[in-house]
Amino acid sequence: MFSFEKVDHFTLLFALKACSALKSTNFGKTIHGLGKKYGMIHSNMFLGSGLIDMYSKCGNMDDAFRAFEEYSKPDIVLWTTLVTGYEKNFKPDEALVVFTGMAMAHCISSDPITLVTVVSACTQLLNLKAGKSVTCTRVSNGL
């Protein structure tokens, strides 16, 4: 189907962007498979965030979560991409669960982008208490 002389993570990232724009999960899965075949998945967080973003934009949060799980030590970008995917797919409960997992179990400090996304999820839930808690986190982290 595809013929590649040289594949690098930039090529795969651009291909994933195209899959996102076309809402083509099938081609995205092919690109994901190529990343695995060439050993790029575990070594490149940018590719990981691209995969999570592509699956999220295609509305496939199960595959987005599976792509996230392929990383043993996800960074803030991977966490934020997953939280954002859940929020954009109108799954605010899951966004808050992932945010809590990020904040508690993995001791990763949230950044302003993560916090804005979580406040948006709280708004979807009409959960003032959770929104206030996120705001307190923001203030205590000096963001």
XYZ file of N, CA and C in Angstrom:
429
model
N 0.815 -1.184 0.000
C 0.000 0.000 0.000
C 0.869 1.264 0.000
N 1.787 1.353 0.947
C 2.676 2.503 1.038
C 4.101 2.051 0.765
N 4.884 2.940 0.195
C 6.294 2.659 -0.020
C 7.096 3.832 0.524
N 7.937 3.547 1.494
C 8.731 4.590 2.113
C 10.205 4.246 1.973
N 10.967 5.195 1.432
C 12.416 5.034 1.388
C 12.980 5.314 2.770
N 12.578 6.447 3.303
C 13.065 6.896 4.591
C 11.878 7.422 5.386
N 11.664 6.866 6.536
C 10.567 7.325 7.375
C 11.161 7.898 8.648
N 10.732 9.106 8.983
C 11.134 9.677 10.260
C 9.881 10.168 10.980
N 10.061 10.617 12.208
C 8.886 11.010 12.987
C 8.195 12.237 12.397
N 8.925 13.111 11.694
C 8.296 14.271 11.061
C 7.315 13.830 9.979
N 7.737 12.869 9.170
C 6.870 12.342 8.116
C 5.598 11.763 8.715
N 5.763 10.978 9.771
C 4.597 10.360 10.402
C 3.695 11.406 11.051
N 4.282 12.435 11.655
C 3.474 13.498 12.266
C 2.628 14.226 11.222
N 3.228 14.545 10.071
C 2.461 15.205 9.014
C 1.360 14.290 8.488
N 1.655 13.016 8.366
C 0.639 12.058 7.919
C -0.501 11.973 8.935
N -0.168 11.990 10.231
C -1.206 11.961 11.266
C -2.073 13.216 11.218
N -1.462 14.368 10.947
C -2.232 15.610 10.813
C -3.239 15.484 9.675
N -2.804 14.893 8.568
C -3.703 14.695 7.431
C -4.843 13.754 7.808
N -4.523 12.691 8.529
C -5.554 11.749 8.978
C -6.563 12.447 9.881
N -6.075 13.331 10.748
C -6.966 14.092 11.631
C -7.913 14.956 10.816
N -7.368 15.673 9.841
C -8.179 16.570 9.022
C -9.232 15.807 8.225
N -8.875 14.608 7.790
C -9.794 13.786 6.999
C -10.694 12.904 7.860
N -10.455 12.917 9.171
C -11.185 12.038 10.106
C -11.039 10.574 9.679
N -9.821 10.209 9.300
C -9.549 8.868 8.790
C -8.796 8.032 9.817
N -9.548 7.362 10.676
C -8.935 6.503 11.682
C -8.194 5.338 11.034
N -8.727 4.806 9.944
C -8.076 3.658 9.300
C -6.671 3.997 8.818
N -6.509 5.125 8.121
C -5.165 5.527 7.703
C -4.310 5.868 8.913
N -4.930 6.468 9.928
C -4.199 6.782 11.157
C -3.643 5.533 11.816
N -4.427 4.466 11.809
C -3.944 3.203 12.381
C -2.785 2.638 11.561
N -2.830 2.851 10.248
C -1.715 2.422 9.397
C -0.448 3.187 9.761
N -0.585 4.496 9.952
C 0.561 5.324 10.343
C 1.072 4.889 11.717
N 0.160 4.609 12.629
C 0.518 4.123 13.967
C 1.338 2.835 13.838
N 0.871 1.937 12.990
C 1.590 0.681 12.763
C 2.988 0.902 12.196
N 3.121 1.865 11.288
C 4.447 2.179 10.741
C 5.370 2.711 11.832
N 4.822 3.541 12.708
C 5.621 4.049 13.823
C 6.130 2.929 14.704
N 5.272 1.934 14.938
C 5.693 0.766 15.730
C 6.747 -0.041 14.971
N 6.485 -0.256 13.681
C 7.396 -1.055 12.854
C 8.808 -0.471 12.851
N 8.901 0.848 12.778
C 10.206 1.508 12.724
C 10.726 1.909 14.104
N 10.067 1.435 15.151
C 10.551 1.654 16.511
C 10.520 3.092 16.991
N 9.593 3.872 16.466
C 9.548 5.290 16.832
C 8.552 5.616 17.930
N 7.651 4.719 18.223
C 6.567 5.041 19.147
C 7.081 5.329 20.550
N 7.836 4.446 21.128
C 8.241 4.605 22.526
C 9.315 5.656 22.727
N 10.015 6.016 21.659
C 11.130 6.950 21.806
C 10.761 8.390 21.477
N 9.540 8.633 21.034
C 9.203 9.972 20.581
C 7.863 10.431 21.143
N 7.919 11.332 22.102
C 6.697 11.843 22.729
C 5.879 12.697 21.758
N 6.547 13.386 20.816
C 5.811 14.190 19.842
C 4.922 13.298 18.986
N 5.447 12.164 18.593
C 4.663 11.214 17.817
C 3.508 10.683 18.663
N 3.766 10.446 19.936
C 2.706 9.994 20.839
C 1.584 11.003 20.954
N 1.929 12.270 21.115
C 0.877 13.286 21.217
C 0.140 13.422 19.888
N 0.857 13.242 18.775
C 0.207 13.263 17.468
C -0.785 12.127 17.295
N -0.415 10.945 17.781
C -1.327 9.793 17.721
C -2.569 10.030 18.571
N -2.360 10.463 19.812
C -3.490 10.713 20.715
C -4.399 11.783 20.124
N -3.797 12.839 19.591
C -4.563 13.927 18.986
C -5.360 13.440 17.779
N -4.735 12.635 16.917
C -5.421 12.128 15.734
C -6.615 11.269 16.124
N -6.401 10.322 17.043
C -7.517 9.475 17.466
C -8.616 10.313 18.113
N -8.231 11.301 18.905
C -9.210 12.171 19.557
C -10.030 12.941 18.532
N -9.354 13.526 17.562
C -10.056 14.316 16.548
C -10.946 13.455 15.665
N -10.633 12.170 15.582
C -11.491 11.233 14.848
C -12.612 10.695 15.743
N -12.651 11.137 17.005
C -13.696 10.714 17.931
C -13.482 9.335 18.522
N -12.262 8.829 18.446
C -11.973 7.471 18.906
C -11.113 7.524 20.171
N -11.751 7.799 21.295
C -11.017 7.965 22.545
C -10.479 6.651 23.093
N -11.081 5.528 22.741
C -10.534 4.238 23.186
C -9.136 4.026 22.606
N -8.979 4.288 21.303
C -7.658 4.154 20.687
C -6.708 5.249 21.163
N -7.231 6.437 21.442
C -6.385 7.509 21.990
C -5.803 7.071 23.330
N -6.642 6.467 24.169
C -6.168 6.005 25.473
C -5.158 4.869 25.316
N -5.416 3.951 24.374
C -4.463 2.859 24.137
C -3.116 3.408 23.659
N -3.145 4.417 22.799
C -1.888 5.036 22.345
C -1.165 5.674 23.530
N -1.908 6.319 24.413
C -1.330 6.924 25.619
C -0.659 5.861 26.487
N -1.317 4.718 26.620
C -0.793 3.641 27.465
C 0.502 3.030 26.926
N 0.843 3.284 25.680
C 2.084 2.752 25.113
C 3.322 3.429 25.693
N 3.128 4.510 26.417
C 4.247 5.257 27.002
C 4.306 4.984 28.497
N 5.426 4.434 28.943
C 5.557 4.085 30.361
C 5.708 5.317 31.247
N 6.290 6.382 30.718
C 6.464 7.624 31.482
C 6.007 8.808 30.633
N 4.688 8.976 30.513
C 4.192 10.076 29.679
C 4.565 11.436 30.264
N 4.839 12.380 29.375
C 5.163 13.737 29.814
C 3.887 14.584 29.866
N 4.036 15.847 30.240
C 2.889 16.742 30.386
C 2.131 16.909 29.073
N 2.837 16.874 27.945
C 2.181 17.040 26.647
C 1.254 15.863 26.362
N 1.705 14.646 26.628
C 0.844 13.475 26.409
C -0.372 13.520 27.321
N -0.148 13.843 28.603
C -1.271 13.939 29.541
C -2.274 14.989 29.075
N -1.771 16.164 28.715
C -2.654 17.260 28.308
C -3.399 16.919 27.028
N -2.737 16.264 26.089
C -3.396 15.870 24.845
C -4.541 14.908 25.128
N -4.343 13.981 26.054
C -5.407 13.039 26.403
C -6.557 13.745 27.121
N -6.242 14.602 28.088
C -7.285 15.359 28.805
C -8.091 16.188 27.806
N -7.392 16.864 26.900
C -8.057 17.698 25.896
C -8.943 16.858 24.984
N -8.469 15.690 24.596
C -9.275 14.807 23.752
C -10.588 14.431 24.406
N -10.533 14.060 25.672
C -11.771 13.724 26.380
C -12.693 14.934 26.472
N -12.135 16.093 26.781
C -12.956 17.297 26.917
C -13.599 17.661 25.580
N -12.845 17.626 24.501
C -13.367 17.988 23.176
C -14.388 16.975 22.661
N -14.317 15.745 23.156
C -15.277 14.711 22.761
C -16.438 14.611 23.745
N -16.614 15.659 24.552
C -17.722 15.759 25.498
C -17.754 14.596 26.486
N -16.561 14.261 26.986
C -16.421 13.245 28.025
C -15.706 13.890 29.214
N -16.372 14.875 29.829
C -15.702 15.629 30.895
C -15.357 14.795 32.116
N -16.168 13.788 32.419
C -15.844 12.919 33.563
C -14.493 12.244 33.360
N -14.276 11.711 32.150
C -13.016 11.046 31.852
C -11.852 12.037 31.868
N -12.108 13.264 31.387
C -11.060 14.293 31.416
C -10.611 14.551 32.848
N -11.568 14.629 33.765
C -11.226 14.868 35.169
C -10.516 13.668 35.788
N -10.904 12.467 35.406
C -10.228 11.267 35.917
C -8.766 11.259 35.467
N -8.524 11.565 34.196
C -7.149 11.594 33.685
C -6.360 12.704 34.370
N -6.979 13.869 34.532
C -6.308 14.983 35.209
C -5.936 14.598 36.636
N -6.848 13.945 37.333
C -6.571 13.501 38.702
C -5.428 12.496 38.707
N -5.438 11.561 37.760
C -4.347 10.586 37.651
C -3.022 11.261 37.402
N -3.038 12.282 36.553
C -1.818 13.029 36.262
C -1.331 13.749 37.509
N -2.232 14.394 38.197
C -1.854 15.216 39.349
C -1.442 14.381 40.558
N -2.102 13.268 40.778
C -1.872 12.490 41.995
C -0.849 11.368 41.814
N -1.155 10.438 40.951
C -0.340 9.228 40.848
C 1.008 9.468 40.180
N 1.076 10.436 39.326
C 2.295 10.585 38.541
C 3.089 11.836 38.872
N 2.607 12.620 39.811
C 3.335 13.791 40.315
C 3.826 14.708 39.200
N 3.019 14.892 38.181
C 3.365 15.812 37.104
C 2.565 17.084 37.320
N 3.242 18.213 37.355
C 2.557 19.485 37.536
C 1.815 19.853 36.261
N 0.612 20.347 36.432
C -0.160 20.772 35.277
C 0.339 22.126 34.794
N 0.071 22.405 33.530
C 0.436 23.696 32.962
C -0.846 24.474 32.672
N -0.745 25.731 32.263
C -1.959 26.525 32.025
C -2.903 25.910 30.999
N -2.368 25.268 29.973
C -3.221 24.653 28.950
C -4.052 23.531 29.558
N -3.419 22.694 30.363
C -4.138 21.605 31.023
C -5.241 22.160 31.908
N -4.913 23.175 32.676
C -5.885 23.736 33.617
C -7.078 24.366 32.906
N -6.848 25.061 31.804
C -7.959 25.638 31.043
C -8.870 24.530 30.526
N -8.281 23.455 30.046
C -9.065 22.325 29.545
C -9.889 21.697 30.658
N -9.294 21.554 31.834
C -10.009 20.946 32.960
C -11.131 21.860 33.443
N -10.903 23.161 33.465
C -11.977 24.093 33.841
C -13.127 23.978 32.843
N -12.810 23.829 31.560
C -13.847 23.638 30.546
C -14.632 22.351 30.799
N -13.935 21.286 31.190
C -14.618 20.024 31.522
C -15.538 20.224 32.724
N -15.074 20.967 33.718
C -15.912 21.253 34.895
C -17.153 22.039 34.485
N -16.994 22.950 33.532
C -18.129 23.725 33.027
C -19.136 22.806 32.347
N -18.642 21.850 31.556
C -19.546 20.893 30.908
C -20.351 20.121 31.944
N -19.705 19.821 33.061
C -20.365 19.057 34.128
C -21.197 19.936 35.055
N -21.082 21.253 34.877
C -21.715 22.205 35.798
C -21.269 21.934 37.228
N -19.971 21.648 37.373
C -19.405 21.265 38.668
C -18.557 22.414 39.218
N -19.206 23.293 39.979
C -18.535 24.460 40.541
C -17.440 24.067 41.520
N -17.690 23.038 42.319
C -16.708 22.611 43.320
C -15.403 22.161 42.653
N -15.511 21.344 41.623
C -14.309 20.882 40.915
C -13.604 22.051 40.242
N -14.368 22.969 39.665
C -13.778 24.146 39.034
C -13.004 24.993 40.024
N -13.561 25.166 41.222
C -12.857 25.921 42.270
C -11.583 25.200 42.688
N -11.639 23.891 42.766
C -10.468 23.102 43.138
C -9.346 23.282 42.116
N -9.703 23.280 40.830
C -8.715 23.482 39.772
C -8.128 24.884 39.873
N -8.973 25.867 40.151
C -8.497 27.243 40.307
C -7.523 27.342 41.470
N -7.811 26.649 42.573
C -6.892 26.634 43.722
C -5.562 25.992 43.341
N -5.617 24.930 42.540
C -4.394 24.282 42.057
C -3.576 25.272 41.245
N -4.258 26.019 40.400
C -3.596 27.011 39.553
C -2.894 28.058 40.407
N -3.587 28.569 41.399
C -3.021 29.605 42.263
C -1.854 29.054 43.075
N -2.010 27.845 43.631
C -0.940 27.277 44.462
C 0.301 26.919 43.645
N 0.118 26.648 42.340
C 1.264 26.360 41.469
C 1.868 27.627 40.875
N 1.248 28.765 41.175
C 1.774 30.027 40.670
C 1.523 30.254 39.196
N 0.508 29.603 38.648
C 0.207 29.766 37.218
C -0.802 30.870 37.005
